[in-house]
Coordinates of C-alpha atoms in Angstrom, one line a residue:
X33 CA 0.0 0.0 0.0
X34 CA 1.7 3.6 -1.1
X35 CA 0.6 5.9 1.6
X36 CA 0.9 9.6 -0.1
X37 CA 2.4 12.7 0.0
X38 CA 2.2 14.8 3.4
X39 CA 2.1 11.8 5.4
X40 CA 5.1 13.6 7.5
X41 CA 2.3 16.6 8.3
X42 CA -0.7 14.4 8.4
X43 CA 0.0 11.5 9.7
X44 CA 3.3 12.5 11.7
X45 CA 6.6 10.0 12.1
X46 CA 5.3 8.3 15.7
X47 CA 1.6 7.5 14.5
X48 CA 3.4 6.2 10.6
X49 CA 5.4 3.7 13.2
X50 CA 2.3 2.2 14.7
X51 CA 0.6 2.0 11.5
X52 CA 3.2 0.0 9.6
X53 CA 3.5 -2.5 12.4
X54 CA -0.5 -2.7 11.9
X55 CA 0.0 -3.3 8.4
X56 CA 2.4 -6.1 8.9
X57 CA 0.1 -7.3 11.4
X58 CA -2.8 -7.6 8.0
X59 CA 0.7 -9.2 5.8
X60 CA 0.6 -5.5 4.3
X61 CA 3.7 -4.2 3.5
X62 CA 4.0 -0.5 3.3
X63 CA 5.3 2.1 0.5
X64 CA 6.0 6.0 1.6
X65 CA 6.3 8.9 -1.0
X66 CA 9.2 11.3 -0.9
X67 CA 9.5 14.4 -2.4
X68 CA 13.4 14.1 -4.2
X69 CA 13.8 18.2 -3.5
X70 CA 16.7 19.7 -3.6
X71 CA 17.2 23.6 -5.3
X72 CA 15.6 22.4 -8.3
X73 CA 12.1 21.6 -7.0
X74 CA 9.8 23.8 -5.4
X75 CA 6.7 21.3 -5.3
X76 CA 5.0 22.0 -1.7
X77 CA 4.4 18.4 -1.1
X78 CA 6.5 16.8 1.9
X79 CA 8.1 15.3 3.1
X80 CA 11.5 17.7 1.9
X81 CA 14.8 17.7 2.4
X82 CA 15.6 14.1 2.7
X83 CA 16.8 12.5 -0.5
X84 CA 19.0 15.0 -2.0
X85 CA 21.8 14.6 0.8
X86 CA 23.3 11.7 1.8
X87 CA 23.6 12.4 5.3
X88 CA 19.8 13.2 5.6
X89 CA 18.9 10.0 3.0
X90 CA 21.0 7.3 4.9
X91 CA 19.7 8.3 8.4
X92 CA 16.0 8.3 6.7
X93 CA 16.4 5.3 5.4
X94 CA 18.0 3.6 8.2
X95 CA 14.8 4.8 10.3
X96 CA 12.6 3.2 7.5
X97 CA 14.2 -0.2 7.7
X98 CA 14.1 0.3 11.5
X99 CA 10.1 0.7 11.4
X100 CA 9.4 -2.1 8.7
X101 CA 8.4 0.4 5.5
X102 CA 9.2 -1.7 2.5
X103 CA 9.8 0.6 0.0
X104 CA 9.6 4.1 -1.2
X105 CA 8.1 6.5 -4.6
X106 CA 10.1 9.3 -4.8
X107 CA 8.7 12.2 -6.9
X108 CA 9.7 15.5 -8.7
X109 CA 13.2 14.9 -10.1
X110 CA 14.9 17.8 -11.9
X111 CA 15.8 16.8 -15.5
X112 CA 18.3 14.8 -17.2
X113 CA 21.7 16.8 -16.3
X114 CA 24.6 14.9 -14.3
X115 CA 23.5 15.6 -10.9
X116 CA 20.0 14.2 -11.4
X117 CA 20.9 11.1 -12.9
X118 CA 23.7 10.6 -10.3
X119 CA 21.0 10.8 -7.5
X120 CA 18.9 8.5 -9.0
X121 CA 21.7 5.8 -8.5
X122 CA 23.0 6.9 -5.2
X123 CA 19.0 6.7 -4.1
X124 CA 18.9 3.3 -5.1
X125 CA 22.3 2.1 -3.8
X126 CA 21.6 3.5 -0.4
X127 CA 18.2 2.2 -0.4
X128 CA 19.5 -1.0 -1.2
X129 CA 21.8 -1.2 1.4
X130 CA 18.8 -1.0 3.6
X131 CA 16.7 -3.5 2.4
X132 CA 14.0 -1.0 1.2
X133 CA 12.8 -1.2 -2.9
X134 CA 12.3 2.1 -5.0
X135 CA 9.9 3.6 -7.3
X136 CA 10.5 6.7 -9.3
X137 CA 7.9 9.2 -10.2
X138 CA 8.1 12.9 -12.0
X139 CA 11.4 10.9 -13.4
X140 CA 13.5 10.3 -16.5
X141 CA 13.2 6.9 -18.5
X142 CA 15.0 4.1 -16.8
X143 CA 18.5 3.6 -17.9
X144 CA 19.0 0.1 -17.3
X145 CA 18.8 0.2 -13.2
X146 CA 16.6 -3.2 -13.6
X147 CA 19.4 -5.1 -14.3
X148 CA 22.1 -2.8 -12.1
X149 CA 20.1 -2.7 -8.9
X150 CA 18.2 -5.4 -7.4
X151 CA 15.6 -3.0 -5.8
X152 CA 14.4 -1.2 -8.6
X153 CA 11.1 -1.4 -9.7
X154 CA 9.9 1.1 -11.9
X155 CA 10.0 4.4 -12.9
X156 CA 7.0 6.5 -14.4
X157 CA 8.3 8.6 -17.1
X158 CA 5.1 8.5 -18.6
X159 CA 1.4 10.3 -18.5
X160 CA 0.4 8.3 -15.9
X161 CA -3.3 7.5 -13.9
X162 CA -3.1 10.2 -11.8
X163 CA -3.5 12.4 -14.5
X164 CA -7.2 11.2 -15.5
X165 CA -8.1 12.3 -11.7
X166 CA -6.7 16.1 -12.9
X167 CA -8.3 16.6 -16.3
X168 CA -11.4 15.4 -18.4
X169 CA -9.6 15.5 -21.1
X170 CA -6.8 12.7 -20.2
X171 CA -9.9 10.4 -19.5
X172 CA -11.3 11.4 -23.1
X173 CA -7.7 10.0 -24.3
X174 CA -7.1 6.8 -21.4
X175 CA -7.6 4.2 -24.1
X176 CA -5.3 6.1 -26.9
X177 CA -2.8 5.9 -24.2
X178 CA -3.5 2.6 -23.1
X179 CA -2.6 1.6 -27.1
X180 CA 0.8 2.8 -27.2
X181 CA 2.4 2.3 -23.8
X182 CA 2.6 -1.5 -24.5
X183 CA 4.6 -0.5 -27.7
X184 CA 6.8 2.1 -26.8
X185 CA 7.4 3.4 -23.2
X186 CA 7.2 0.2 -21.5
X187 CA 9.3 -2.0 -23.9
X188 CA 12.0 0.1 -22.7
X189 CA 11.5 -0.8 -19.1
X190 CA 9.0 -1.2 -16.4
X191 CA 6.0 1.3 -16.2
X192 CA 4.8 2.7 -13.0
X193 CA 1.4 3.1 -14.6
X194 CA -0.2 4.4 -11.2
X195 CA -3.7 3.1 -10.4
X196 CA -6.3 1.2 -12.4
X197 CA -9.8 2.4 -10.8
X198 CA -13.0 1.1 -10.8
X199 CA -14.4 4.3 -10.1
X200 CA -17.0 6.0 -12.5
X201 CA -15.8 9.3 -11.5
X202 CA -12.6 10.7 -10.0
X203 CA -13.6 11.6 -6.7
X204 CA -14.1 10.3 -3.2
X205 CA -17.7 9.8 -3.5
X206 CA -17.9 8.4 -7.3
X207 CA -20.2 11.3 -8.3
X208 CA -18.5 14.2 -9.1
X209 CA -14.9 15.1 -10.9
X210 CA -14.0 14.2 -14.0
X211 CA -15.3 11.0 -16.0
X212 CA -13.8 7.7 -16.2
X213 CA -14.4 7.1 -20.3
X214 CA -13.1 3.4 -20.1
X215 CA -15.0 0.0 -19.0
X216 CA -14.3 -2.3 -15.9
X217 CA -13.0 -4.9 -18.1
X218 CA -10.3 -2.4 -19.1
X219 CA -9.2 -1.6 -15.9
X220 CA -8.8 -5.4 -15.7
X221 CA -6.6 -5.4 -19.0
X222 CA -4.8 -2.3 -18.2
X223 CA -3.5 -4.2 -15.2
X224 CA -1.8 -6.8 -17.2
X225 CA -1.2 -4.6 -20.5
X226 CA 0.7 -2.4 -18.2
X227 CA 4.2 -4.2 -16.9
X228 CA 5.6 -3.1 -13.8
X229 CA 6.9 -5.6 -10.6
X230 CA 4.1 -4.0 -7.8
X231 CA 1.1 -3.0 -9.6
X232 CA -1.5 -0.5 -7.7
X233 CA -4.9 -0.3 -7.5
X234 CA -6.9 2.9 -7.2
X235 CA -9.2 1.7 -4.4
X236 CA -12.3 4.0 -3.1
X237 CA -14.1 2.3 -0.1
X238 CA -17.3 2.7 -2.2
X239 CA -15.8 0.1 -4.6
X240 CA -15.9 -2.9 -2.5
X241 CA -20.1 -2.4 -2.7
X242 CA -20.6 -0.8 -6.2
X243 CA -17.9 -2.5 -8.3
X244 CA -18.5 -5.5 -10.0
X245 CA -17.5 -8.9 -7.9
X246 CA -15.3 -10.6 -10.7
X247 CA -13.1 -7.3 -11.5
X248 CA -12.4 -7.1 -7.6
X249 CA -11.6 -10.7 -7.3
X250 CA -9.7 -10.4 -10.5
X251 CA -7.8 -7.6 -9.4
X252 CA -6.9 -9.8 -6.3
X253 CA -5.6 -12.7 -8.2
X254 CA -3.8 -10.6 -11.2
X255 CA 0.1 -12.1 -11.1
X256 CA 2.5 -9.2 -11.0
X257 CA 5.6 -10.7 -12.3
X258 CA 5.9 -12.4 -15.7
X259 CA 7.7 -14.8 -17.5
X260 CA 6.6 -14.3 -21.1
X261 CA 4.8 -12.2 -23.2
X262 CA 3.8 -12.8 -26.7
X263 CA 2.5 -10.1 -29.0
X264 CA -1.4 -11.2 -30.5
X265 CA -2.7 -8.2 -32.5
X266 CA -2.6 -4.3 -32.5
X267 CA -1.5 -1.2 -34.0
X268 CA -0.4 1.4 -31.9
X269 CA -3.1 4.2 -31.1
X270 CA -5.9 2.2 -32.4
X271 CA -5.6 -1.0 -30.7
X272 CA -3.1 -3.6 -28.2
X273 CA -4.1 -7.2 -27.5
X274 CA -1.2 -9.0 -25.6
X275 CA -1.0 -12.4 -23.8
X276 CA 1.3 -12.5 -20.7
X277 CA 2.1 -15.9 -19.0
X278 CA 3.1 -16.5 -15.3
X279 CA 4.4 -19.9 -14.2
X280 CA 1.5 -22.0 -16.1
X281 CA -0.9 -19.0 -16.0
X282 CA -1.6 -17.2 -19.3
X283 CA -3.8 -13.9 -19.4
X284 CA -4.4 -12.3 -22.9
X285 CA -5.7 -8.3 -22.2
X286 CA -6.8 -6.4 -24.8
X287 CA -8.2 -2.6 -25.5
X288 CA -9.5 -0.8 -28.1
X289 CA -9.7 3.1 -28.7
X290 CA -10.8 2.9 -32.2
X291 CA -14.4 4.0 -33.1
X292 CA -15.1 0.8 -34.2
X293 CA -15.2 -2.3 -32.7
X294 CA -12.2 -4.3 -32.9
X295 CA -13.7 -8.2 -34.1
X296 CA -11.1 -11.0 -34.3
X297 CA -10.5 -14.5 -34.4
X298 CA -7.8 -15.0 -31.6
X299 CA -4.9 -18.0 -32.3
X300 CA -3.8 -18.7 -29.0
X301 CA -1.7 -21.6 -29.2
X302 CA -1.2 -22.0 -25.2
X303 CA -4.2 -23.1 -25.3
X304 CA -5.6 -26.5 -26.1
X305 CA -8.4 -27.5 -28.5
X306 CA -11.5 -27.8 -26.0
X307 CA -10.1 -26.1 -23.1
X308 CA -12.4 -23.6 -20.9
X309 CA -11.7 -20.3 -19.9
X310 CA -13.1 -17.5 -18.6
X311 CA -13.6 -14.2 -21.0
X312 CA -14.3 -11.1 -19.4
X313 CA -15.7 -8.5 -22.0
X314 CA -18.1 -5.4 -22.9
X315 CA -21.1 -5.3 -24.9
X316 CA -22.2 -2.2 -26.7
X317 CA -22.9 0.0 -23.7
X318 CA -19.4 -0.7 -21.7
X319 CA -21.3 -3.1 -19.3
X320 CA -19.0 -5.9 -18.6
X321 CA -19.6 -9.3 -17.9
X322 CA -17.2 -12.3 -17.1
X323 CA -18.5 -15.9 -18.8
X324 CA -16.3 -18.9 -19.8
X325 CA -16.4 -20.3 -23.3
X326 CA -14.2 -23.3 -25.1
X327 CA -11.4 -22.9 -27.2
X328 CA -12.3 -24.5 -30.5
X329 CA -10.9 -27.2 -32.4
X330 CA -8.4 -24.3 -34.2
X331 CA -7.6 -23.1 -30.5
X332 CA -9.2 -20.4 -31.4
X333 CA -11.6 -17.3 -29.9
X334 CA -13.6 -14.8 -31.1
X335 CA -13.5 -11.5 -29.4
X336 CA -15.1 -8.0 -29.8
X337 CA -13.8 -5.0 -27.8
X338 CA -15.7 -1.8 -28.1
X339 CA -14.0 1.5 -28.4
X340 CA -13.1 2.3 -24.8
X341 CA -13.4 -1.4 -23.4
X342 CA -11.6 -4.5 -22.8
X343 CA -10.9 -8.0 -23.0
X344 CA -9.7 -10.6 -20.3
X345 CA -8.8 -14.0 -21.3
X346 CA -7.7 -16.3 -18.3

């Protein structure tokens, strides 16, 4: 769980002490943001003036390790010159020192830190969720997005995506804000289109009563680290079907931001002729529904994804 920015103010250091221990308590492990300040940023968000120091970084996250937090997202980094992109390493080597795992957002594209340090996750470095919560017109656009991230920015390394949501509307209450454009089922696919080692969930309390049962238990069940991923059909900007496979498990995810609605005869060769699985998809209207359905003698399936919606093949 990524507990926010201001939790220094609003939460405070001893009551963040007792709630991490709580967490554990639940098998909850605990993420803190960070603000990555230093004369470049002037963001009012807090907590400041930890990571761009070493003396103030080691001691903070010797007291982090101390307390049990698991990991950090540190946000607001301050271009692409030397100094940044030394700090981004020196973050991650005294983090790892510490045991704790890292997440970069505001940030530059990854330059190979997956394979240089073992507690690097992802970075953002691109137009992430958070953004449909500020403007209508990024949740006009969600499924545009949603085509080309699987065939540019997250080839390149993992993508801190930020939330999928199974609110209707971007605020507290799911009546007011701006307008989610985009189906259930497609939050379902986002969450495997989108490749990044912890994957979040935008959860409102309101969802666990007015969101459907199978994306929740979905969304419980989705794997978060992969060992294969096969390309199935798409065109970036118009369409992106993908399978992913963990262990045994395959999961094909597909959207569509295409007037039209995308129809096709699936191949899916990990598959046998006359096996069942379960299809999650949209009818006309965006109103998903989960059923399961045979793969035919051709191990094939027939699929239709409405502009803004989804597939789900498990």
């Amino acid at each position: 769980m990524l507990i926010d920015a201001l939790w220094d103010t609003q939460i405070g250091r001893d009551r963040m002490e007792k709630l991490v221990k709580y967490a554990a308590s639940k098998n909850v492990g605990i993420f803190l943001w960070y603000n990555s300040n230093g004369y470049w940023n002037h963001a009012p968000q807090g907590p400041f003036a930890v990571m761009h120091r070493s003396v103030t970084r080691k001691s903070e996250f010797q007291w982090l390790k101390k307390i049990g937090v698991r990991g950090m997202k540190i946000d607001f980094f301050g271009g692409d010159k030397q100094q940044q992109m030394q700090l981004y390493e020196d973050i991650l080597s005294d983090a790892n020192d510490n045991g704790l795992i890292v997440i970069f957002h505001g940030c530059t594209l990854p330059r190979g830190w997956e394979r240089m340090y073992p507690n690097f996750l992802a970075s953002e470095a691109v137009r992430a969720s958070e953004n449909l919560h500020f403007s209508q017109g990024e949740c006009d656009s969600e499924a545009l997005y949603a085509t080309m991230h699987p065939f540019c920015r997250n080839t390149v390394a993992s993508m801190d995506w930020g939330g999928s949501t199974l609110n209707k509307y971007y605020g507290a209450n799911n009546d007011r804000g701006s307008q989610r454009r985009t189906s259930d089922v497609f939050a379902c696919a986002a969450a495997v289109l989108f490749q990044a080692p912890v994957q979040h969930f935008a959860m409102a309390p309101n969802n666990l009563t007015d969101a459907p049962a199978w994306a929740i238990d979905f969304m419980k069940r989705v794997p978060t680290l992969w060992d294969e991923v096969r390309y199935i059909a798409g065109e970036p900007g118009k369409y992106a079907i993908l399978a992913r496979r963990s262990a045994d498990r395959w999961i094909i995810c597909g959207v569509n931001a295409q007037e039209q609605p995308v129809q096709q005869i699936l191949t899916l060769d990990m598959f046998k002729a006359g096996d069942m699985v379960k299809l999650y998809a949209d009818n006309e209207k965006l109103e998903g529904s989960v059923k399961d359905t045979k793969i035919n003698k051709k191990q094939q399936v027939k699929v239709t994804i409405p502009k803004n919606g989804g597939i789900v093949i498990e």
